[in-house]
Amino acid sequence: MFASEIPLALTPSPFITAAAMTSSPLPIAWCEFNQQAWHSDLHQHWQLPLPLALHNAVTKRKAEHLASRWLAQQMLARFAMPDFILRNAPDRSPVWPVGIQASLSHSQQMAVIAATQAPLCIGVDVEQLMAEQTAEETAEMLMSRAERQRLTAAALPFAAAATLLFSLKESVYKALWPQLHKPMDFLHAELLEWDLTQGRATLTLTQDFSREFNAGTRLQAHFWRRGDRVITLIAHPLNNP
């Protein structure tokens, strides 16, 4: 997935099928999982309890929960917290240890986590390539006229470019939510430029949210593409961590 990464040790269960971690541009880990291999006993074996709210959920949701919690535990072990269990706040946002800035995402049997102790707000997102029809149907909600022109000029099929833009804006939302606890829509951030070769992008906020995050604030992003998946990462300095 990433240019330089270290494979993570897999469990005896066939549930986690692949996993690795990289330290550049900051610690990021990913795993692929087989939801058909999910079993309720795995939560007990791995000491990652399934919340009561998910006991009646579909297998897909339970598998996503287990895979993401397993991956979070692998990541936090890097920060000398090997027994960490990720839980959710009442608003369903992840509750990370004090001193850890982190973000988690999952889609189509893949989970990704980014974490750091640096004074950064971070957001990570993974998405499956959307269909051409979906890209066209969501374009008005997702992108401004200027952004559409940038996407049309890119050396990518429109659906691939729209998926990348969608993921970048999801990463912006995930990075800012812990700082602001304010809703955002897709037009509150705008893509200014991207470099498809280097995997870098710059976005700007189009609305004032706070003194630190006001209209014109620029956010730097990294992104990776592999097959029909895209991963995006926002890492922005915090003035008052």
XYZ file of C-alpha atoms in Angstrom:
241
model
C 0.000 0.000 0.000
C 2.650 2.540 1.084
C 6.138 3.015 -0.361
C 7.885 1.705 2.750
C 5.984 -0.356 5.281
C 6.494 -3.177 7.756
C 4.068 -6.119 7.771
C 2.169 -6.664 11.020
C 2.004 -10.124 12.580
C -1.277 -11.759 11.668
C -3.479 -13.708 14.033
C -4.098 -17.468 13.591
C -7.665 -16.632 12.589
C -8.317 -16.107 8.857
C -10.259 -12.941 9.734
C -7.324 -10.516 9.298
C -5.868 -11.317 5.883
C -3.129 -8.658 5.562
C -1.783 -5.795 7.662
C 1.151 -3.391 7.658
C 2.411 -0.136 9.137
C 4.477 2.792 7.913
C 6.038 5.722 9.757
C 6.015 8.228 6.881
C 4.638 10.868 6.721
C 3.457 9.812 10.208
C 2.468 6.442 11.735
C -0.231 4.830 9.592
C -1.436 1.230 9.731
C -3.878 -0.673 7.576
C -5.443 -4.084 7.496
C -7.636 -6.078 5.163
C -10.173 -8.444 6.666
C -12.607 -11.118 5.556
C -15.993 -10.400 7.057
C -17.127 -13.944 6.214
C -14.505 -15.207 8.702
C -15.860 -13.048 11.526
C -17.034 -14.972 14.571
C -18.310 -13.689 17.893
C -15.677 -15.745 19.741
C -12.934 -13.570 18.250
C -14.014 -10.629 20.414
C -13.422 -12.717 23.523
C -10.196 -14.332 22.284
C -8.712 -10.938 21.423
C -10.228 -9.220 24.494
C -11.916 -6.645 22.267
C -15.516 -6.742 23.509
C -18.402 -6.113 21.151
C -20.522 -3.214 22.487
C -24.081 -4.040 23.466
C -25.313 -1.598 20.838
C -23.847 -3.836 18.121
C -25.073 -7.221 19.362
C -27.949 -7.189 16.871
C -26.016 -5.484 14.089
C -25.349 -7.156 10.747
C -22.129 -9.155 10.322
C -20.594 -6.414 8.165
C -20.846 -3.884 10.999
C -19.499 -6.315 13.602
C -16.580 -7.255 11.368
C -15.710 -3.591 10.759
C -15.775 -2.947 14.491
C -13.514 -5.880 15.320
C -11.000 -5.160 12.554
C -10.741 -1.472 13.410
C -10.318 -2.212 17.146
C -7.661 -4.816 16.414
C -5.823 -2.333 14.195
C -6.099 0.438 16.798
C -4.548 -1.902 19.357
C -1.638 -2.656 17.013
C -1.080 1.051 16.469
C -1.275 2.067 20.133
C 1.212 -0.664 21.040
C 3.689 1.487 19.100
C 3.104 4.170 21.742
C 3.640 1.743 24.654
C -0.097 1.127 25.128
C -0.400 -2.545 24.079
C -3.666 -3.231 25.930
C -5.542 -0.202 24.635
C -9.222 -0.792 23.757
C -10.789 1.841 21.546
C -14.219 2.980 22.690
C -16.632 5.612 21.404
C -17.920 8.840 22.930
C -21.689 9.479 23.033
C -21.403 11.215 19.635
C -19.811 7.975 18.323
C -16.408 9.601 17.813
C -13.382 7.534 18.920
C -11.947 8.176 22.401
C -8.155 8.182 22.166
C -5.691 8.290 25.079
C -4.575 11.675 26.371
C -1.641 12.896 24.305
C -2.576 10.864 21.228
C -4.040 12.443 18.112
C -5.532 9.745 15.907
C -8.075 8.989 13.215
C -9.675 5.778 11.968
C -11.578 4.760 8.844
C -12.905 1.585 7.260
C -14.504 0.691 3.948
C -15.111 -2.493 1.991
C -13.193 -4.872 4.267
C -10.252 -2.529 4.843
C -9.420 -0.428 7.907
C -6.852 2.365 8.228
C -5.586 4.269 11.264
C -3.203 7.221 11.635
C -1.839 8.320 15.019
C 0.757 10.676 16.456
C 1.893 12.339 19.674
C 2.842 15.466 17.749
C 0.636 18.575 18.104
C -1.388 17.866 14.976
C -5.026 17.412 14.168
C -5.268 14.473 11.818
C -7.927 12.853 9.713
C -7.628 9.664 7.678
C -10.110 8.138 5.263
C -10.303 5.095 2.984
C -12.805 4.802 0.154
C -13.746 2.358 -2.556
C -13.894 3.794 -6.066
C -17.398 5.107 -6.709
C -19.309 4.301 -9.889
C -19.473 6.856 -12.702
C -23.197 7.337 -12.138
C -22.668 7.939 -8.415
C -19.950 10.472 -9.182
C -22.257 12.416 -11.477
C -25.211 12.239 -9.080
C -23.182 13.545 -6.125
C -21.099 16.124 -7.994
C -23.267 19.129 -7.159
C -23.227 18.288 -3.441
C -19.524 17.380 -3.391
C -17.740 19.982 -5.465
C -17.790 23.615 -6.517
C -17.703 24.672 -10.158
C -13.984 25.449 -9.861
C -13.309 22.037 -8.344
C -15.201 20.308 -11.134
C -13.005 22.093 -13.644
C -9.895 20.889 -11.785
C -11.197 17.334 -11.693
C -12.137 17.394 -15.381
C -8.616 18.566 -16.236
C -6.991 15.807 -14.166
C -5.492 12.759 -15.811
C -8.034 10.530 -14.062
C -11.468 9.177 -14.936
C -14.073 11.453 -13.385
C -15.284 8.789 -10.926
C -11.735 8.211 -9.652
C -11.136 11.955 -9.278
C -14.486 12.419 -7.511
C -13.722 9.553 -5.131
C -10.379 11.116 -4.275
C -12.008 14.499 -3.676
C -14.721 12.906 -1.525
C -12.080 11.145 0.581
C -9.987 14.290 0.982
C -13.012 16.172 2.306
C -13.897 13.301 4.631
C -10.362 13.534 6.037
C -10.817 17.277 6.583
C -14.015 16.643 8.531
C -12.393 13.921 10.639
C -9.391 16.128 11.407
C -11.486 19.118 12.450
C -14.325 17.431 14.343
C -12.320 16.803 17.574
C -11.232 20.444 17.559
C -14.555 22.066 16.649
C -17.425 19.631 17.219
C -19.225 21.457 14.446
C -20.886 19.936 11.373
C -19.385 20.591 7.960
C -20.669 20.029 4.471
C -18.531 19.215 1.458
C -18.466 22.785 0.148
C -16.925 24.089 3.390
C -13.561 22.867 2.101
C -12.287 23.381 -1.434
C -9.511 21.649 -3.320
C -6.962 24.196 -4.526
C -4.435 21.882 -6.130
C -3.209 18.329 -6.192
C -0.201 16.454 -7.511
C -1.230 12.994 -8.647
C 2.391 11.906 -9.042
C 3.531 12.962 -5.567
C 0.242 12.116 -3.875
C -0.190 15.547 -2.298
C -3.017 18.054 -2.217
C -3.904 21.433 -0.734
C -7.401 22.340 0.410
C -8.764 25.529 1.938
C -11.673 26.178 4.261
C -14.399 28.338 2.756
C -16.132 29.210 6.039
C -15.103 30.534 9.453
C -15.313 27.854 12.145
C -13.014 29.284 14.810
C -10.108 31.677 15.226
C -7.690 28.933 14.231
C -9.846 27.381 11.529
C -11.249 30.251 9.512
C -12.017 30.836 5.854
C -8.756 30.679 3.946
C -7.055 28.211 6.295
C -4.995 25.877 4.133
C -4.813 22.175 4.891
C -2.131 19.910 3.459
C -3.019 16.362 2.486
C -1.350 13.148 1.387
C -3.079 10.473 -0.607
C -2.410 6.999 -1.924
C -4.163 5.052 -4.653
C -4.078 1.291 -5.150
C -6.445 -0.494 -7.466
C -9.995 0.555 -6.644
C -9.125 2.089 -3.257
C -7.912 5.489 -2.142
C -6.532 6.558 1.250
C -6.257 10.221 2.234
C -4.596 11.910 5.193
C -4.836 15.431 6.608
C -2.250 16.503 9.212
C -2.518 20.115 10.370
C -0.556 21.856 13.172
C -2.442 22.647 16.366
C -1.631 26.000 17.939
C -3.144 24.986 21.275
C -2.864 21.185 21.536
